CSV table of C-alpha atoms in Angstrom, one decimal:
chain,number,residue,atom,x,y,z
A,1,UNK,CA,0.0,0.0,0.0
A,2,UNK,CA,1.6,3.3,-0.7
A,3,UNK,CA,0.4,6.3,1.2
A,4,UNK,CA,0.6,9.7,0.8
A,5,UNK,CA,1.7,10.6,4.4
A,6,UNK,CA,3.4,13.5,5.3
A,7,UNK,CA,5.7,14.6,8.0
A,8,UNK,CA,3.3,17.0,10.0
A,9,UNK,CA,1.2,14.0,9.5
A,10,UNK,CA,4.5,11.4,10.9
A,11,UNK,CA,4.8,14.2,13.9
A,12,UNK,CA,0.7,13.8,14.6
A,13,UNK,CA,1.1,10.1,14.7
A,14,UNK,CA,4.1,9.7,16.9
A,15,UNK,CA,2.3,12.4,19.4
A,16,UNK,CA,-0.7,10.6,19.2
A,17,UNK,CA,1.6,7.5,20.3
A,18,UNK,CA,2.6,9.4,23.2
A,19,UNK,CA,-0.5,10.1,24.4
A,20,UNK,CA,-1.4,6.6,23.6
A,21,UNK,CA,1.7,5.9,25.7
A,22,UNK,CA,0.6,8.0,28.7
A,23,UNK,CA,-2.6,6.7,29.1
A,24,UNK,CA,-1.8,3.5,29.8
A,25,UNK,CA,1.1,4.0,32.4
A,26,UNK,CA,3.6,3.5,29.9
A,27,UNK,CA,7.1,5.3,28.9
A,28,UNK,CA,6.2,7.9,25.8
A,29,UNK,CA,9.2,7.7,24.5
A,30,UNK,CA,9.5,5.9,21.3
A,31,UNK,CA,13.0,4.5,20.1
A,32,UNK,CA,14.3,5.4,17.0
A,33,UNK,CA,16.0,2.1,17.2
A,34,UNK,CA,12.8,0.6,17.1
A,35,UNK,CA,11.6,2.2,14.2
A,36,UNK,CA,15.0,1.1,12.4
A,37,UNK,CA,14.7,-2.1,13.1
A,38,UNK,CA,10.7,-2.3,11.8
A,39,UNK,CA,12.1,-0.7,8.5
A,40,UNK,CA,14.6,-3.6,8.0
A,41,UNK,CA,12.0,-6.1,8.8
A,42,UNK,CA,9.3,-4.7,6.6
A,43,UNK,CA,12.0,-5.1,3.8
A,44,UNK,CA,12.8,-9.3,4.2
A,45,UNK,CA,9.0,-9.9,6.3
A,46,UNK,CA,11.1,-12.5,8.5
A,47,UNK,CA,12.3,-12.1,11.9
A,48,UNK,CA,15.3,-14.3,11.4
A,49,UNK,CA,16.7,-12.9,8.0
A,50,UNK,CA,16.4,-9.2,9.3
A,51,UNK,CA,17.9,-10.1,12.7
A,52,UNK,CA,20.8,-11.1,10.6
A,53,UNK,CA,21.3,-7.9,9.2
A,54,UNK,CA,20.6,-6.3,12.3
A,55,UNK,CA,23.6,-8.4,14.3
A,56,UNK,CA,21.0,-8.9,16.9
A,57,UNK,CA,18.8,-12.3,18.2
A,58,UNK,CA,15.7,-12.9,16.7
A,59,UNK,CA,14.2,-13.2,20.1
A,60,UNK,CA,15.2,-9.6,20.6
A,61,UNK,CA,13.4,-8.2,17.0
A,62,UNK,CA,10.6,-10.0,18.3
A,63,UNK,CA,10.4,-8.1,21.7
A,64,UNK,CA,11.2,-4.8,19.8
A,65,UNK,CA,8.7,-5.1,17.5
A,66,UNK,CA,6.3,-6.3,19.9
A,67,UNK,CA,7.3,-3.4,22.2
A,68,UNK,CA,6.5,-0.4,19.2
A,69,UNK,CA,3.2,-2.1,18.5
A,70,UNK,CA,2.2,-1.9,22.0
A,71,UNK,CA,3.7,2.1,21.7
A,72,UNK,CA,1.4,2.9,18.3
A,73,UNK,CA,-1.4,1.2,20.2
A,74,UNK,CA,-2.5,-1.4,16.8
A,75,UNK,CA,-0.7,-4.7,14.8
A,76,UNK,CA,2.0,-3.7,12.4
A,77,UNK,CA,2.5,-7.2,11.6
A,78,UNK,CA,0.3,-10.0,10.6
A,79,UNK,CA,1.9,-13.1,12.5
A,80,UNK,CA,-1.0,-15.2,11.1
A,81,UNK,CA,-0.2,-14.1,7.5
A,82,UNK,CA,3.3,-15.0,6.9
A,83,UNK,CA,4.4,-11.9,9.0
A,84,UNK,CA,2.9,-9.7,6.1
A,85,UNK,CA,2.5,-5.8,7.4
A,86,UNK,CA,-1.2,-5.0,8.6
A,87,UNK,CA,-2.8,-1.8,6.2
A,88,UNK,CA,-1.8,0.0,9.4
A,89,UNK,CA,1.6,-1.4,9.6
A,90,UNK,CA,2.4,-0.3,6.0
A,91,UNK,CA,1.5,3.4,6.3
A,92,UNK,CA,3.0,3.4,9.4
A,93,UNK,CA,6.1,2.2,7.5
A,94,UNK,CA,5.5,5.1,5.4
A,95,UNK,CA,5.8,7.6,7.5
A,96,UNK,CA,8.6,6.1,10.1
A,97,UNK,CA,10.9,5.9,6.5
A,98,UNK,CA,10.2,9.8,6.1
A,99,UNK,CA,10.6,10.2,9.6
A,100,UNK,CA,14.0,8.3,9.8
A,101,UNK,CA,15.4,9.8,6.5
A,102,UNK,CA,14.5,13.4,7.7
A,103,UNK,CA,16.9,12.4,11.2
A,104,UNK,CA,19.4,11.1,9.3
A,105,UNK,CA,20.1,14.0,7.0
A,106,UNK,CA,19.7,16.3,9.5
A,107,UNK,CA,22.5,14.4,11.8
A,108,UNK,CA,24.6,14.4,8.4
A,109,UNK,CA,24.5,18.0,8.2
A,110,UNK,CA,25.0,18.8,12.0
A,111,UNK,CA,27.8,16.0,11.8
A,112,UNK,CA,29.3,18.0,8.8
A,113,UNK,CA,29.2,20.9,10.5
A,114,UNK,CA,32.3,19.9,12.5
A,115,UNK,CA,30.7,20.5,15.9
A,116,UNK,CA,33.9,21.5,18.1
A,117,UNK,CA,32.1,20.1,20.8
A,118,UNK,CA,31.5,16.6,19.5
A,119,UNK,CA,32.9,13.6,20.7
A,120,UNK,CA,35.0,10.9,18.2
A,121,UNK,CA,33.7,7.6,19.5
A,122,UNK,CA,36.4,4.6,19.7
A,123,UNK,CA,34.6,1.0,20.0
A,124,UNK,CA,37.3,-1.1,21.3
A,125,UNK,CA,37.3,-4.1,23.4
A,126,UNK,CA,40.5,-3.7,26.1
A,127,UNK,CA,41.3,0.3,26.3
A,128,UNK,CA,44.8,1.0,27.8
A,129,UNK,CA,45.6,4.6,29.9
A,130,UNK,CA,48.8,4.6,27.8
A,131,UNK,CA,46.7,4.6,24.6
A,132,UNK,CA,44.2,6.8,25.7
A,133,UNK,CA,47.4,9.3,27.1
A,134,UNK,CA,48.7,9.3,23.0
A,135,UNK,CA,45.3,9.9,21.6
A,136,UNK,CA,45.1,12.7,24.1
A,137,UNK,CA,48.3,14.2,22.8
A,138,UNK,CA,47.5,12.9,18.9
A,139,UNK,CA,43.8,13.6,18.6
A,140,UNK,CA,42.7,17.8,17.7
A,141,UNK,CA,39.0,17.1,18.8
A,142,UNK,CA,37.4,15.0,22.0
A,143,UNK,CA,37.4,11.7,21.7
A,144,UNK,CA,35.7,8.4,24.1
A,145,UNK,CA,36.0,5.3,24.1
A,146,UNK,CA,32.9,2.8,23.9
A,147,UNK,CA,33.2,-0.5,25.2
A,148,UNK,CA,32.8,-3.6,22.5
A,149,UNK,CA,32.7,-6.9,24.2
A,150,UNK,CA,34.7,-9.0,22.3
A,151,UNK,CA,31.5,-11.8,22.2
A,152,UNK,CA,29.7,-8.9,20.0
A,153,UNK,CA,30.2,-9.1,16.1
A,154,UNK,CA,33.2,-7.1,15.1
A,155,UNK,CA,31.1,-4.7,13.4
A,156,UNK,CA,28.1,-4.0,15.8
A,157,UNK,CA,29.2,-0.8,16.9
A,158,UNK,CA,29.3,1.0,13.8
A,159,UNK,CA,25.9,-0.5,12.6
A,160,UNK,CA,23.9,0.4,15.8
A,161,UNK,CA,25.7,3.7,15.9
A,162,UNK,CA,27.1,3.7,19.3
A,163,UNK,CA,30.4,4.2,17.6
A,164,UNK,CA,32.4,5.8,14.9
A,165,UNK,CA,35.5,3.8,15.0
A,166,UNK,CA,35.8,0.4,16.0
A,167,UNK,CA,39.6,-1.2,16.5
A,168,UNK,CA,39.6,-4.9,17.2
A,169,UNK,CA,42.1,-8.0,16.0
A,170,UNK,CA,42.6,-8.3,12.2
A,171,UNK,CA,39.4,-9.8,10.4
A,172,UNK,CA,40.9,-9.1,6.8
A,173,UNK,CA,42.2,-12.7,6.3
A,174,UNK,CA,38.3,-13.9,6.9
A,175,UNK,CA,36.4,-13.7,3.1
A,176,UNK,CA,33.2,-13.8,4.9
A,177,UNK,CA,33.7,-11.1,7.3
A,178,UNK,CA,35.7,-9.3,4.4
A,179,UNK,CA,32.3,-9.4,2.0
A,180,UNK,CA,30.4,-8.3,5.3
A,181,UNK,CA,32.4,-5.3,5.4
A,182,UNK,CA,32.1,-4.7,1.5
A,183,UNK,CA,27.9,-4.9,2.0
A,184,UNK,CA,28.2,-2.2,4.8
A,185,UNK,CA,30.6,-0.2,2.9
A,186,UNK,CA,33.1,-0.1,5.4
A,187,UNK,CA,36.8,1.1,5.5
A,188,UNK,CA,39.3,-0.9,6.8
A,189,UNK,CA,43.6,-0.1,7.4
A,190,UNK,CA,45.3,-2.7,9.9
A,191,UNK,CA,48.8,-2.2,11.6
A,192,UNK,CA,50.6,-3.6,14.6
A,193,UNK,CA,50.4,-1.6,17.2
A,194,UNK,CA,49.9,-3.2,20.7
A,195,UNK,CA,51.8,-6.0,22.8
A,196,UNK,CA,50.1,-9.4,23.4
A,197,UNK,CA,51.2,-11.7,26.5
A,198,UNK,CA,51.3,-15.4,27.6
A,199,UNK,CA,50.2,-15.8,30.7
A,200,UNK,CA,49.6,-19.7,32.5
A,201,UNK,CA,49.5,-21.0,36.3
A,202,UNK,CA,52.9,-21.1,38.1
A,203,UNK,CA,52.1,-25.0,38.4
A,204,UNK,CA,52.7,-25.1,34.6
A,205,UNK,CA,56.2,-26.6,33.6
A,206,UNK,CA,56.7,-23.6,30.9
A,207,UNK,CA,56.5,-21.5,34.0
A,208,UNK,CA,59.7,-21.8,35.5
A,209,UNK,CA,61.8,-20.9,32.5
A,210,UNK,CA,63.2,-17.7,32.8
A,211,UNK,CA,62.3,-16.8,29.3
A,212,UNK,CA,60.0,-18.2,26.8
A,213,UNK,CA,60.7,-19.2,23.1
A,214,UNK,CA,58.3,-20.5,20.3
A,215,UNK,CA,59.7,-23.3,20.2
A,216,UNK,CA,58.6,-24.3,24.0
A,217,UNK,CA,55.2,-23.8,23.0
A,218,UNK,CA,55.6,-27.1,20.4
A,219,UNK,CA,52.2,-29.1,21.4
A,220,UNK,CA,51.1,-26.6,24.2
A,221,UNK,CA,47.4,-26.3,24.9
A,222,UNK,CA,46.2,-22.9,24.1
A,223,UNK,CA,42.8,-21.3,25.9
A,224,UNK,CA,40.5,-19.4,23.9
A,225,UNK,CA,37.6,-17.5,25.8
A,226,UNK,CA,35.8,-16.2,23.0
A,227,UNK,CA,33.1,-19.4,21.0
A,228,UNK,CA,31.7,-16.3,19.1
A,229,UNK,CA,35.5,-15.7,17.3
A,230,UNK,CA,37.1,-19.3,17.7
A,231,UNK,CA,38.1,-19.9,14.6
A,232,UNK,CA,39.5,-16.5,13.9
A,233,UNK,CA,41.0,-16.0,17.1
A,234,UNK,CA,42.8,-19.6,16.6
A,235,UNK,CA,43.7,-18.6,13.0
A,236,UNK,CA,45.4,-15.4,14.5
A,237,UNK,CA,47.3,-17.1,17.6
A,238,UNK,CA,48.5,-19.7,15.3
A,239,UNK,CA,50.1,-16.6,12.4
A,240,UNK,CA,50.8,-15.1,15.2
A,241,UNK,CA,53.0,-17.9,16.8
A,242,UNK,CA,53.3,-20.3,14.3
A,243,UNK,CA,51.6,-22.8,12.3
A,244,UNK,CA,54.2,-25.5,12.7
A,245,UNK,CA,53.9,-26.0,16.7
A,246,UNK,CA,51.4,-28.5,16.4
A,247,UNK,CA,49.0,-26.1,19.0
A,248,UNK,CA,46.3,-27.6,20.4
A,249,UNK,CA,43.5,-25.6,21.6
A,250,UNK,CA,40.2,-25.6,24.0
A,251,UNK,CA,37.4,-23.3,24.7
A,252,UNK,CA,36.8,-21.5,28.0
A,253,UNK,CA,34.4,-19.0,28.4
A,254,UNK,CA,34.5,-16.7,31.2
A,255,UNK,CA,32.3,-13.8,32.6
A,256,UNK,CA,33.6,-10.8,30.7
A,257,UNK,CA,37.5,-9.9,30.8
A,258,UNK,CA,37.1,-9.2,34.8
A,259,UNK,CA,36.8,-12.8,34.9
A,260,UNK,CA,40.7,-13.4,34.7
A,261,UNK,CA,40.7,-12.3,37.9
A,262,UNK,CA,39.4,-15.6,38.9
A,263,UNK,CA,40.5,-18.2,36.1
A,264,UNK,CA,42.3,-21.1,36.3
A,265,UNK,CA,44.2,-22.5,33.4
A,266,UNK,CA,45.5,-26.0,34.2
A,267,UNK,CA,48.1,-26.3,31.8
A,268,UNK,CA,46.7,-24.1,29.3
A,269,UNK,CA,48.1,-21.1,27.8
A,270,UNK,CA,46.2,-18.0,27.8
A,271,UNK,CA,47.1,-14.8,25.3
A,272,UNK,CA,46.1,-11.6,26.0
A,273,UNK,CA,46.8,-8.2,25.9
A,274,UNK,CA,50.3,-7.4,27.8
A,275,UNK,CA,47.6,-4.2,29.5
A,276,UNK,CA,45.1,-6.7,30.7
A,277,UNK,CA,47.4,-9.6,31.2
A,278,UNK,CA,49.1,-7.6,33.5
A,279,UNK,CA,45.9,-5.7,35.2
A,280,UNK,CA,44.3,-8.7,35.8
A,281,UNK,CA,47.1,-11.2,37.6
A,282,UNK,CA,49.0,-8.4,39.1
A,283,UNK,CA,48.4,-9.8,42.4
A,284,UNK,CA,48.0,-13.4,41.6
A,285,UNK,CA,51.0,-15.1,42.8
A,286,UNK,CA,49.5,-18.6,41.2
A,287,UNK,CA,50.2,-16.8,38.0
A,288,UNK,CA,53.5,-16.2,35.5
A,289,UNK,CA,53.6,-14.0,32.5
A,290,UNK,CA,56.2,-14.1,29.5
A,291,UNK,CA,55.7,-10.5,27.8
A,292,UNK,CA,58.5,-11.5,25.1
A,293,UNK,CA,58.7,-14.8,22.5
A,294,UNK,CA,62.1,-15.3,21.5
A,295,UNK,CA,63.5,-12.2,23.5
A,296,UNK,CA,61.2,-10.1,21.8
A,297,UNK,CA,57.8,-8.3,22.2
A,298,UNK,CA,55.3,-9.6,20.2
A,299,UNK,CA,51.6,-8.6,18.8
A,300,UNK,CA,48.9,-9.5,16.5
A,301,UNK,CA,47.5,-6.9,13.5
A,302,UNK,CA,44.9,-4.6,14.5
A,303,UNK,CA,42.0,-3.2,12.3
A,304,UNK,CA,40.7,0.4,12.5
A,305,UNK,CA,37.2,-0.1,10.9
A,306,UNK,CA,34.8,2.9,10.1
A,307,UNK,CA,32.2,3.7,7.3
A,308,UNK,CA,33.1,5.0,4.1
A,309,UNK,CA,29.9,7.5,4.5
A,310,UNK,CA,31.7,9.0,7.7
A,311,UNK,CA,32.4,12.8,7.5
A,312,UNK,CA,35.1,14.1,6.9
A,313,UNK,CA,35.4,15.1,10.7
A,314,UNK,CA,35.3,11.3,11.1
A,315,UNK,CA,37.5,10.0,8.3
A,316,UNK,CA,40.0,12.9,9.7
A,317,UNK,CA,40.0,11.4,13.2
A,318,UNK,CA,40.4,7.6,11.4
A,319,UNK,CA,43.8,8.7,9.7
A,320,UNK,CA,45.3,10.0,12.9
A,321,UNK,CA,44.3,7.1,15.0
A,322,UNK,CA,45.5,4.7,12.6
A,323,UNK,CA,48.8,7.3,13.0
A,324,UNK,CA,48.9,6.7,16.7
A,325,UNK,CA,48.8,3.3,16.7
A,326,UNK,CA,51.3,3.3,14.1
A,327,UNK,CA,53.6,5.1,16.2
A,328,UNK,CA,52.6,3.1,19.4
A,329,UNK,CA,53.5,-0.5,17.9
A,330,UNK,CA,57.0,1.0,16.3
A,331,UNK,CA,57.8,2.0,20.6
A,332,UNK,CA,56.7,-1.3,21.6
A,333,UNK,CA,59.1,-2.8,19.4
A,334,UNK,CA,56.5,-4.5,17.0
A,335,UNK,CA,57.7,-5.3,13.5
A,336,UNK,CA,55.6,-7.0,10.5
């Protein structure tokens, strides 16, 4: 059904929502998330192929969806008809498009604008004060960092919009997530920039050597926390260390990164970040760490991800990121 709908008429509809809202007890605030997500929906008409694009559960749609009916007051979607929009659904899709596209170009142009006040947003999984320090000194405009559990898809950040940047471990050998990035027209540049460390229980034979070589890590058991990113995080630890050790490796899940606080290894290996390494088993005397392979520092590729649409207030703070970390992983002794 196409409607003829207009924006005084959108602004109508979304007050009468409100009101709708109120009477009822209810929050009046309706998320533009929400209205996102219907959009994507209305263009596959399955909750499972648009969740996909979304990078979020099904389950979750559902309750979204479920959640801006309730708001509007009426059915957008016909469950009972091959999830088909209601004739209320569609020209409510009509006028939450126009709604959406008149936000979106007006953020564009604000964004454009080069707001000195605005904030470059980082997604990155393990922020260190010594990076943050070098941005600080690097970075001409204020910057945050947002947190990216390293369970969430690489790309989530930029796609929800709680993030302009996102820096995480190399994806660029992966076709799959390589043709992801290509759908959402995403920039990528990758250097080597911070220090990795191996970290084990002090019960662990490897643990009383005074200094660790590849070569004692022939057979070793390596831990990997992440089932999300198993593959690609065993593809990277393997370049990274060698694909002629014969590793073996096991999955171990923990509660978030503040989990190492508590995790015990048998005699597994576990690699992380020389920052969090170090953070987290500080003051765990059960625990050794080996910050150098071969009596050297070494790191895995990072990859500064953002979108090619970006402003050029964006794209200007990409360049001179990718610049810091440059700079950071030629001081921490990192070559290719």
């Amino acid at each position: 059904m196409k409607s003829d709908i207009a924006v005084s008429d959108v602004v109508l509809l979304f007050c009468a929502t409100c009101d709708n809202a109120k009477k009822q007890g209810r929050r009046s605030a309706m998320k533009t998330e929400y209205l996102r997500e219907f959009a994507v929906f209305s263009r596959y008409l399955s909750f499972t192929d648009a969740a996909k694009e979304l990078f979020i559960a099904q389950s979750t749609l559902s309750t979204h969806i479920a959640a801006l009916e309730s708001d509007v007051g009426f059915s957008l979607i016909d469950r009972k008809a091959g999830n088909r929009l209601t004739d209320k659904g569609a020209v409510f899709l009509d006028g939450a498009r126009t709604l959406l596209d008149g936000l979106d170009e007006t953020l564009a142009r604000c964004r454009e604008m080069g707001d000195p006040d605005a904030t470059l947003r980082i997604a990155v999984q393990y922020p260190t004060p010594l990076f943050a320090t070098q941005l600080k000194e690097w970075l001409p405009m204020p910057f945050a960092f947002v947190e990216h559990d390293y369970r969430d898809p690489i790309f989530q950040p930029i796609v929800n919009g709680s993030a302009d940047i996102v820096l995480d471990y190399d994806y660029t050998p992966f076709a799959s997530l390589v043709k992801e990035a290509s759908a959402l027209d995403l920039v990528t540049k990758t250097c080597l920039a911070f220090r990795m460390s191996i970290s084990m229980m002090a019960s662990n034979p490897l643990a009383n050597k005074s200094a660790l070589s590849r070569n004692d890590l022939r057979g070793a058991s390596i831990i990997i926390n992440d089932a999300h990113n198993y593959d690609r995080i065993r593809y990277l630890y393997e370049r990274m260390l060698g694909d002629n050790l014969n590793l073996r490796f096991s999955l171990q899940p923990i509660n978030g990164m503040s989990g190492l606080a508590f995790a015990t290894y048998g005699d597994g290996l576990h690699i992380c970040g020389l920052s969090e390494n170090r953070h987290w088993f500080a003051d765990r005397a059960d625990v050794v760490l080996f910050e150098e392979l071969d009596g050297k520092p070494f790191g895995m590729p990072t990859s500064l991800t953002y979108s090619a649409n970006a402003s050029d207030w964006v794209r200007e703070g990409a360049a001179i990121v990718l610049e810091c970390m440059e700079t950071c992983g030629k001081e921490n002794g990192l070559t290719s």
